[in-house]
Tab-separated table of C-alpha atoms in Angstrom:
chain	number	residue	atom	x	y	z
A	1	CYS	CA	5.947	16.628	19.814
A	2	PHE	CA	5.043	15.124	15.713
A	3	ASP	CA	2.667	16.385	12.879
A	4	THR	CA	1.636	12.520	12.370
A	5	ASN	CA	-0.278	10.328	14.046
A	6	PRO	CA	0.320	6.963	12.642
A	7	ARG	CA	-2.395	4.235	13.674
A	8	LEU	CA	-1.129	1.302	15.488
A	9	ALA	CA	-2.851	-1.799	14.104
A	10	LEU	CA	-2.999	-5.462	15.262
A	11	LEU	CA	-4.290	-7.646	12.851
A	12	SER	CA	-4.447	-11.541	13.011
A	13	PRO	CA	-5.874	-13.926	10.504
A	14	GLU	CA	-7.884	-15.795	13.153
A	15	LYS	CA	-9.472	-14.940	16.103
A	16	ARG	CA	-7.270	-15.891	19.819
A	17	CYS	CA	-4.533	-14.543	18.564
A	18	GLY	CA	-4.045	-12.311	21.353
A	19	LYS	CA	-5.230	-8.943	20.459
A	20	THR	CA	-7.446	-8.269	22.958
A	21	THR	CA	-4.640	-9.209	25.772
A	22	LEU	CA	-2.167	-6.583	23.583
A	23	LEU	CA	-4.784	-3.499	24.066
A	24	GLU	CA	-5.015	-4.686	27.626
A	25	LEU	CA	-1.505	-4.160	28.238
A	26	ILE	CA	-1.145	-1.075	25.766
A	27	SER	CA	-4.042	0.441	27.759
A	28	LYS	CA	-2.100	0.279	31.083
A	29	LEU	CA	0.775	2.340	28.997
A	30	VAL	CA	-0.634	5.393	27.450
A	31	PRO	CA	-2.614	8.237	28.735
A	32	ARG	CA	-6.198	8.572	28.884
A	33	ALA	CA	-7.045	4.772	27.890
A	34	LEU	CA	-10.415	4.603	26.409
A	35	PRO	CA	-11.165	1.168	25.155
A	36	THR	CA	-14.071	0.183	23.084
A	37	SER	CA	-15.353	-2.101	20.565
A	38	ASN	CA	-18.191	-0.665	18.781
A	39	VAL	CA	-18.400	3.330	18.178
A	40	THR	CA	-19.796	5.060	15.692
A	41	ALA	CA	-18.706	8.157	13.658
A	42	SER	CA	-20.347	10.849	15.666
A	43	VAL	CA	-19.557	9.594	18.859
A	44	ILE	CA	-15.513	9.340	17.805
A	45	PHE	CA	-15.322	12.901	16.987
A	46	ARG	CA	-17.145	14.346	20.072
A	47	THR	CA	-15.017	11.814	22.125
A	48	ILE	CA	-11.659	13.238	20.789
A	49	GLU	CA	-12.822	17.097	21.088
A	50	ALA	CA	-13.978	16.657	24.613
A	51	ALA	CA	-11.844	14.156	26.218
A	52	HIS	CA	-8.152	14.013	24.117
A	53	PRO	CA	-8.389	9.783	24.633
A	54	THR	CA	-6.282	7.438	23.577
A	55	LEU	CA	-8.581	5.296	21.502
A	56	LEU	CA	-8.294	1.177	21.668
A	57	ILE	CA	-10.878	0.317	19.210
A	58	ASP	CA	-11.056	-3.388	19.207
A	59	GLU	CA	-13.195	-5.695	16.710
A	60	VAL	CA	-12.623	-3.361	13.676
A	61	ASP	CA	-13.537	-5.809	11.431
A	62	SER	CA	-17.037	-6.110	12.752
A	63	PHE	CA	-17.414	-2.404	11.284
A	64	SER	CA	-19.750	-2.151	8.142
A	65	ASP	CA	-18.626	-1.548	4.726
A	66	ALA	CA	-21.194	1.302	4.446
A	67	GLN	CA	-19.333	3.274	7.183
A	68	GLU	CA	-17.417	5.189	4.506
A	69	GLU	CA	-17.817	8.386	7.350
A	70	LEU	CA	-16.118	6.495	10.105
A	71	ARG	CA	-13.021	5.536	7.591
A	72	GLY	CA	-12.865	8.898	6.922
A	73	ILE	CA	-13.208	10.009	10.346
A	74	LEU	CA	-10.357	7.841	11.391
A	75	ASN	CA	-8.080	8.901	8.321
A	76	SER	CA	-8.401	12.428	9.313
A	77	GLY	CA	-6.713	12.433	12.283
A	78	HIS	CA	-3.456	11.296	10.616
A	79	ARG	CA	-1.997	14.707	10.006
A	80	LYS	CA	-2.246	17.329	12.588
A	81	GLU	CA	-3.038	19.882	10.347
A	82	THR	CA	-5.909	18.252	8.624
A	83	ALA	CA	-7.280	16.415	11.892
A	84	ARG	CA	-10.902	18.205	12.131
A	85	VAL	CA	-14.203	17.227	11.214
A	86	ILE	CA	-16.743	20.106	10.702
A	87	ARG	CA	-20.543	19.447	11.346
A	88	ASN	CA	-23.736	21.450	12.405
A	89	VAL	CA	-24.863	21.435	15.760
A	90	GLY	CA	-27.602	22.825	17.792
A	91	ASP	CA	-31.012	23.681	16.678
A	92	ALA	CA	-29.661	26.917	14.369
A	93	HIS	CA	-27.457	24.333	12.676
A	94	GLU	CA	-24.036	25.866	12.949
A	95	PRO	CA	-21.066	24.820	11.849
A	96	ARG	CA	-18.492	23.502	14.257
A	97	ALA	CA	-14.823	22.091	13.788
A	98	PHE	CA	-14.561	19.048	15.872
A	99	SER	CA	-10.707	17.327	16.460
A	100	THR	CA	-9.379	13.929	15.291
A	101	TRP	CA	-6.153	14.484	16.409
A	102	CYS	CA	-5.827	11.301	19.345
A	103	PRO	CA	-3.701	8.294	19.560
A	104	MET	CA	-5.551	5.165	18.160
A	105	VAL	CA	-4.728	1.545	18.397
A	106	LEU	CA	-7.311	-0.368	15.868
A	107	ALA	CA	-7.632	-4.829	16.567
A	108	ALA	CA	-9.040	-6.625	13.739
A	109	ILE	CA	-9.115	-9.957	12.188
A	110	GLY	CA	-8.344	-9.628	8.321
A	111	ARG	CA	-7.773	-6.600	7.103
A	112	LEU	CA	-8.721	-3.042	7.588
A	113	PRO	CA	-9.705	-0.396	4.773
A	114	SER	CA	-6.472	-0.094	2.323
A	115	THR	CA	-6.702	4.089	3.244
A	116	ILE	CA	-6.567	3.230	7.239
A	117	GLU	CA	-3.928	0.290	6.830
A	118	ASP	CA	-1.794	3.026	4.779
A	119	ARG	CA	-1.994	5.339	7.429
A	120	SER	CA	-0.789	2.701	10.649
A	121	VAL	CA	2.244	1.047	11.652
A	122	ILE	CA	1.026	-2.872	11.182
A	123	VAL	CA	1.502	-5.394	13.848
A	124	PRO	CA	0.992	-8.662	12.392
A	125	MET	CA	-0.390	-11.606	15.370
A	126	ARG	CA	-0.522	-15.513	15.513
A	127	ARG	CA	-1.914	-18.079	17.002
A	128	ARG	CA	0.381	-19.906	19.309
A	129	ALA	CA	1.672	-22.870	18.318
A	130	PRO	CA	1.431	-26.232	20.316
A	131	ASN	CA	4.648	-26.383	21.063
A	132	GLU	CA	5.290	-23.053	21.941
A	133	SER	CA	4.813	-22.347	25.858
A	134	ILE	CA	3.777	-19.043	27.351
A	135	ARG	CA	2.829	-17.461	30.972
A	136	ARG	CA	-0.884	-16.771	30.831
A	137	LEU	CA	-1.866	-13.337	31.948
A	138	ARG	CA	-3.890	-12.777	34.723
A	139	TRP	CA	-4.711	-9.497	36.168
A	140	ASN	CA	-6.164	-10.688	39.486
A	141	GLY	CA	-4.214	-12.323	41.992
A	142	LYS	CA	-0.514	-11.500	43.585
A	143	ASP	CA	0.715	-11.670	39.651
A	144	GLY	CA	-1.608	-9.652	38.336
A	145	GLN	CA	-1.264	-6.701	40.944
A	146	ALA	CA	2.376	-7.177	40.675
A	147	ILE	CA	2.041	-6.757	36.719
A	148	GLN	CA	-0.057	-3.644	36.973
A	149	VAL	CA	2.318	-1.915	39.638
A	150	GLU	CA	5.408	-2.585	37.033
A	151	LEU	CA	3.354	-1.176	34.201
A	152	ARG	CA	2.423	1.848	36.179
A	153	THR	CA	5.836	2.436	36.666
A	154	LEU	CA	6.752	2.092	32.928
A	155	ALA	CA	4.290	4.244	32.329
A	156	ARG	CA	5.149	7.020	34.412
A	157	GLY	CA	8.979	6.903	33.122
A	158	MET	CA	7.741	6.888	29.937
A	159	ALA	CA	5.840	10.274	30.124
A	160	ARG	CA	8.770	11.430	32.742
A	161	TRP	CA	11.122	10.640	29.636
A	162	VAL	CA	9.082	12.473	27.010
A	163	LEU	CA	9.206	15.694	29.154
A	164	ASP	CA	13.089	15.643	29.651
A	165	HIS	CA	13.464	14.687	25.799
A	166	ARG	CA	10.602	16.828	24.240
A	167	THR	CA	12.373	19.387	22.398
A	168	VAL	CA	15.121	16.931	20.588
A	169	LEU	CA	12.427	14.921	19.802
A	170	MET	CA	10.382	17.913	17.960
A	171	GLN	CA	13.976	18.820	16.470
A	172	CYS	CA	15.096	15.143	15.459
A	173	GLU	CA	15.378	14.288	11.559
A	174	PRO	CA	15.858	10.436	12.166
A	175	SER	CA	17.444	8.655	9.257
A	176	VAL	CA	14.932	6.682	7.164
A	177	PRO	CA	15.171	3.923	5.422
A	178	GLU	CA	14.641	4.592	1.339
A	179	ILE	CA	12.628	1.392	0.732
A	180	LEU	CA	9.818	3.608	2.641
A	181	ASN	CA	7.280	5.354	0.693
A	182	ASP	CA	6.679	8.540	1.814
A	183	ARG	CA	3.624	7.641	3.857
A	184	ALA	CA	5.045	4.867	5.606
A	185	ALA	CA	7.858	7.596	6.247
A	186	ASP	CA	5.613	9.380	7.941
A	187	ASN	CA	4.161	6.752	9.644
A	188	TRP	CA	7.629	5.184	11.135
A	189	SER	CA	8.995	8.802	11.657
A	190	PRO	CA	7.869	9.165	14.894
A	191	LEU	CA	9.115	5.724	16.361
A	192	LEU	CA	12.501	6.380	14.587
A	193	SER	CA	12.851	9.693	16.077
A	194	ILE	CA	12.056	8.489	19.623
A	195	ALA	CA	15.098	5.472	18.633
A	196	GLU	CA	17.282	7.582	17.939
A	197	THR	CA	16.958	10.032	20.757
A	198	ILE	CA	17.329	6.752	23.276
A	199	GLY	CA	20.711	5.991	21.183
A	200	GLY	CA	22.638	2.706	21.297
A	201	GLU	CA	21.232	-0.203	19.350
A	202	TRP	CA	17.433	0.864	19.073
A	203	SER	CA	18.346	3.721	15.895
A	204	GLU	CA	19.139	0.227	13.621
A	205	LYS	CA	16.592	-1.956	15.411
A	206	ALA	CA	13.521	0.295	14.708
A	207	ARG	CA	14.708	0.941	10.928
A	208	ASN	CA	14.881	-2.965	10.581
A	209	ALA	CA	11.153	-3.210	11.962
A	210	ALA	CA	10.340	-0.609	9.642
A	211	ARG	CA	11.450	-2.117	6.344
A	212	VAL	CA	10.155	-5.730	7.247
A	213	LEU	CA	6.914	-4.683	8.442
A	214	SER	CA	6.316	-1.644	5.568
A	215	GLY	CA	7.797	-4.102	3.519
A	216	GLU	CA	5.260	-6.774	3.859
A	217	THR	CA	1.989	-4.028	4.055
A	218	GLU	CA	2.928	-2.415	0.712
A	219	MET	CA	2.810	-5.326	-0.853
A	220	GLU	CA	0.175	-6.855	0.527
A	221	THR	CA	-2.471	-3.432	0.221
A	222	ALA	CA	-1.254	-2.352	-3.019
A	223	SER	CA	-4.475	-1.411	-4.978
A	224	ALA	CA	-5.691	-3.216	-8.416
A	225	GLY	CA	-4.129	-0.629	-10.761
A	226	VAL	CA	-0.640	-1.066	-8.863
A	227	ARG	CA	-1.026	-4.958	-8.674
A	228	LEU	CA	-1.879	-4.873	-12.704
A	229	LEU	CA	1.323	-2.486	-13.513
A	230	GLU	CA	3.273	-5.022	-11.353
A	231	ASP	CA	2.065	-8.406	-13.251
A	232	ILE	CA	2.603	-6.323	-16.714
A	233	ARG	CA	5.587	-5.276	-16.230
A	234	ILE	CA	6.764	-9.070	-15.285
A	235	LEU	CA	5.208	-10.274	-18.455
A	236	PHE	CA	7.229	-7.740	-20.446
A	237	GLN	CA	9.758	-8.937	-18.877
A	238	ASP	CA	9.411	-12.748	-19.169
A	239	LYS	CA	8.156	-12.607	-22.817
A	240	THR	CA	11.115	-10.028	-23.522
A	241	CYS	CA	9.512	-8.197	-25.918
A	242	ASP	CA	8.540	-4.584	-26.433
A	243	ARG	CA	4.544	-5.001	-27.108
A	244	PHE	CA	1.569	-6.857	-26.644
A	245	SER	CA	-1.814	-6.373	-28.289
A	246	SER	CA	-4.878	-5.582	-25.951
A	247	GLN	CA	-6.192	-8.944	-26.116
A	248	GLN	CA	-2.736	-10.856	-25.780
A	249	LEU	CA	-2.054	-8.873	-22.497
A	250	CYS	CA	-5.466	-10.196	-21.276
A	251	ASP	CA	-5.130	-13.330	-22.235
A	252	LEU	CA	-1.161	-13.830	-20.445
A	253	LEU	CA	-2.993	-11.768	-17.210
A	254	VAL	CA	-5.981	-14.417	-16.964
A	255	ASP	CA	-3.555	-16.762	-16.812
A	256	LEU	CA	-1.281	-15.736	-14.006
A	257	GLU	CA	-1.924	-18.181	-10.651
A	258	GLU	CA	-3.205	-16.456	-7.738
A	259	ARG	CA	-3.956	-13.076	-9.483
A	260	PRO	CA	-7.497	-11.830	-9.871
A	261	TRP	CA	-7.614	-10.982	-13.637
A	262	SER	CA	-9.407	-14.759	-13.924
A	263	GLN	CA	-12.068	-13.882	-12.122
A	264	TRP	CA	-12.498	-9.896	-12.542
A	265	ARG	CA	-15.846	-8.728	-12.714
A	266	HIS	CA	-18.812	-11.726	-11.717
A	267	GLY	CA	-16.579	-14.700	-12.321
A	268	LYS	CA	-15.478	-13.431	-15.465
A	269	PRO	CA	-12.039	-12.327	-16.866
A	270	LEU	CA	-10.377	-9.476	-17.656
A	271	SER	CA	-11.355	-7.875	-20.847
A	272	PRO	CA	-9.836	-5.380	-22.918
A	273	HIS	CA	-11.859	-2.647	-22.205
A	274	GLN	CA	-11.884	-3.203	-18.684
A	275	LEU	CA	-7.804	-3.514	-19.095
A	276	ALA	CA	-8.115	0.096	-20.690
A	277	LYS	CA	-10.444	1.969	-18.091
A	278	LEU	CA	-8.079	0.419	-15.240
A	279	LEU	CA	-5.056	1.703	-17.114
A	280	ARG	CA	-6.501	4.976	-17.825
A	281	ASN	CA	-6.309	5.920	-14.541
A	282	TYR	CA	-2.641	6.076	-15.409
A	283	LYS	CA	-2.617	8.070	-18.233
A	284	ILE	CA	-2.252	4.543	-20.178
A	285	ALA	CA	-3.875	4.474	-23.884
A	286	SER	CA	-3.747	2.040	-26.367
A	287	ARG	CA	-2.419	2.293	-29.772
A	288	THR	CA	-2.783	0.729	-33.123
A	289	ILE	CA	-0.035	-2.217	-33.862
A	290	ARG	CA	0.649	-4.769	-36.538
A	291	GLU	CA	-0.239	-8.101	-35.383
A	292	ALA	CA	-0.210	-11.179	-38.776
A	293	GLY	CA	-0.837	-8.138	-41.126
A	294	VAL	CA	-3.596	-7.229	-39.114
A	295	THR	CA	-3.910	-3.746	-37.151
A	296	VAL	CA	-5.396	-3.882	-33.691
A	297	LYS	CA	-5.192	-2.398	-30.189
A	298	GLY	CA	-2.366	-2.506	-28.277
A	299	TYR	CA	0.362	-1.686	-25.764
A	300	HIS	CA	3.813	-0.912	-26.459
A	301	LEU	CA	6.384	-1.075	-23.417
A	302	ASP	CA	7.474	3.047	-23.587
A	303	LEU	CA	3.583	3.739	-22.850
A	304	PHE	CA	4.204	2.433	-19.228
A	305	ALA	CA	7.683	4.151	-18.471
A	306	ASP	CA	6.301	6.867	-16.180
A	307	ALA	CA	3.450	4.890	-14.519
A	308	PHE	CA	6.342	2.020	-13.457
A	309	SER	CA	8.866	4.560	-12.001
A	310	ARG	CA	5.910	6.536	-10.299
A	311	TYR	CA	3.849	3.521	-8.726
A	312	LEU	CA	6.453	0.177	-9.024
A	313	THR	CA	9.733	-0.057	-6.827
A	314	PRO	CA	12.612	-0.303	-8.874
A	315	GLN	CA	14.447	-4.064	-9.948
A	316	ASP	CA	17.593	-5.028	-10.226
A	317	PRO	CA	18.370	-6.336	-13.295
A	318	LEU	CA	18.187	-10.053	-13.845
A	319	PRO	CA	21.224	-12.224	-14.410
A	320	PRO	CA	21.262	-13.535	-18.235
A	321	GLY	CA	18.798	-16.324	-19.057
A	322	GLU	CA	16.851	-15.842	-16.273
A	323	ASN	CA	13.314	-13.864	-15.615
A	324	ALA	CA	11.179	-12.953	-13.451
A	325	HIS	CA	9.128	-16.165	-12.930
A	326	SER	CA	12.393	-18.819	-13.382
A	327	LYS	CA	14.118	-16.811	-10.574
A	328	GLY	CA	10.965	-17.795	-8.392
A	329	ASN	CA	9.782	-14.363	-7.499
A	330	THR	CA	6.494	-13.710	-6.937
A	331	VAL	CA	4.164	-11.307	-9.272
A	332	THR	CA	4.718	-8.281	-7.003
A	333	THR	CA	7.282	-5.264	-6.621
A	334	ARG	CA	10.895	-6.523	-5.033
A	335	ALA	CA	11.558	-3.961	-2.848
A	336	GLN	CA	14.968	-3.702	-3.612
A	337	SER	CA	17.067	-0.567	-5.617
A	338	GLY	CA	18.659	-0.520	-8.721
A	339	ASP	CA	17.942	1.036	-12.318
A	340	ASN	CA	15.012	-0.829	-14.029
A	341	PRO	CA	16.111	-3.235	-17.284
A	342	LEU	CA	12.758	-2.629	-18.584
A	343	PHE	CA	13.376	0.544	-20.558
A	344	GLN	CA	16.375	0.240	-21.819
A	345	LYS	CA	16.882	0.580	-25.901
A	346	VAL	CA	15.182	-3.149	-27.695
A	347	THR	CA	17.961	-4.054	-29.955
A	348	GLU	CA	17.035	-7.229	-31.320
A	349	ALA	CA	13.255	-6.477	-31.735
A	350	SER	CA	11.858	-7.064	-35.003
A	351	CYS	CA	10.226	-3.893	-36.893
A	352	TYR	CA	8.881	-2.793	-40.164
A	353	VAL	CA	8.704	0.106	-41.704
A	354	PHE	CA	5.615	-0.157	-44.433
A	355	GLU	CA	3.446	1.946	-47.061
A	356	LYS	CA	0.086	1.296	-47.615
A	357	GLY	CA	-0.411	-1.480	-50.476
A	358	THR	CA	3.202	-2.413	-50.432
A	359	ASN	CA	4.944	-5.258	-48.587
A	360	PRO	CA	6.964	-4.399	-45.519
A	361	ALA	CA	10.496	-3.972	-45.706
A	362	PRO	CA	12.661	-4.875	-42.370
A	363	SER	CA	14.157	-1.843	-40.574
A	364	ALA	CA	16.612	-2.333	-37.520
A	365	THR	CA	16.153	1.110	-35.766
A	366	CYS	CA	12.710	2.168	-36.256
A	367	ASP	CA	9.871	1.612	-33.231
A	368	GLY	CA	6.560	3.020	-35.116
A	369	VAL	CA	5.642	4.693	-38.430
A	370	THR	CA	3.000	7.431	-39.341
A	371	VAL	CA	0.624	5.904	-41.962
A	372	ARG	CA	-1.728	8.400	-44.079
A	373	ASN	CA	-5.204	6.564	-44.378
A	374	GLU	CA	-5.926	8.074	-48.489
A	375	ASP	CA	-9.548	7.774	-47.707
A	376	SER	CA	-9.769	9.793	-44.604
A	377	GLN	CA	-6.836	11.735	-45.049
A	378	GLU	CA	-5.928	11.503	-41.695
A	379	GLU	CA	-2.724	10.126	-39.886
A	380	GLU	CA	-2.808	7.155	-37.395
A	381	GLU	CA	0.072	6.100	-35.643
A	382	ILE	CA	1.006	2.407	-35.965
A	383	LEU	CA	3.150	0.573	-33.532
A	384	GLU	CA	5.208	-2.005	-36.222
A	385	GLY	CA	6.650	-4.849	-35.089
A	386	ASP	CA	6.136	-8.173	-33.766
A	387	THR	CA	3.873	-9.263	-31.016
A	388	CYS	CA	4.568	-11.977	-28.291
A	389	LEU	CA	2.635	-14.831	-28.611
């Protein structure tokens, strides 16, 4: 019924959190269940092409980081239009297309590769606390047989419900929470369509689940570049200024607790060169600014406007006298809507117009000035003003 096929990811911080038990329960509720815990890339697409199963893959965390081909195949099955791989087959090495379109449930300790998590609806799992009582699941005996009968009845009922509502599901355009990014909206659209078709309270319950689970996942799976943008945005907010030198920005980033910048490469802190390399991916390049009478490389707040708007969640303005850290926010985006206060006009920052060989004169309106170098006859933009210390 749908063009998107999100993975269901069962993730836990440690073993004995119930992932395998949940996989067993799911296997009783899906068509052509095929459980496995060790599989290669070639087996995946050949099995999907031949049997169209529901794959339930346990212990995904045991896969080697070198298995990029396997990750690519798991990712390719997310969209119906691109759910195929092409391989040479037979003695003549003739190219053949294999389908990768099938439901998948992935269970792992820790994290999945970010590209797979981005295509997944994640169910976080925890180990039972000592004061929490549960009924143990046993598949044998009278109780086990009764549970299996109940699950088979439920599976048949779901299959019949889909047949009865297939046309409605295919035409449904569910209301998706605005907080979800494009990929998360694709992942949740099938579940939201089902919930809206069922009606009643289920539509709102499904949207609430999407807000909570996808909001947590987006913060946790942000790339290094997005985390850098998040931290830089908060530093501009905290210091209430509109520019940093490259070294200043690196020093401030390194001082942030529980962030990777203090041991960015081989245990060494982030350097201006590495900072420039990370920001280059977002079309952000350093400019020349003046600091204590000396021109240095640095970054003006305006350089980040486009990247902040594209890659970070908008923030609500903070009350007067508060900054992001004093308010107790973590150094991650807040999943809230509202105008971004960072790009309102700077009215109090000091700014100077100067000519080479003369003393700077204060100005209340300028953001920078072009200075002509008499020796090279080239013009260089100098962003004037006090950098933050």
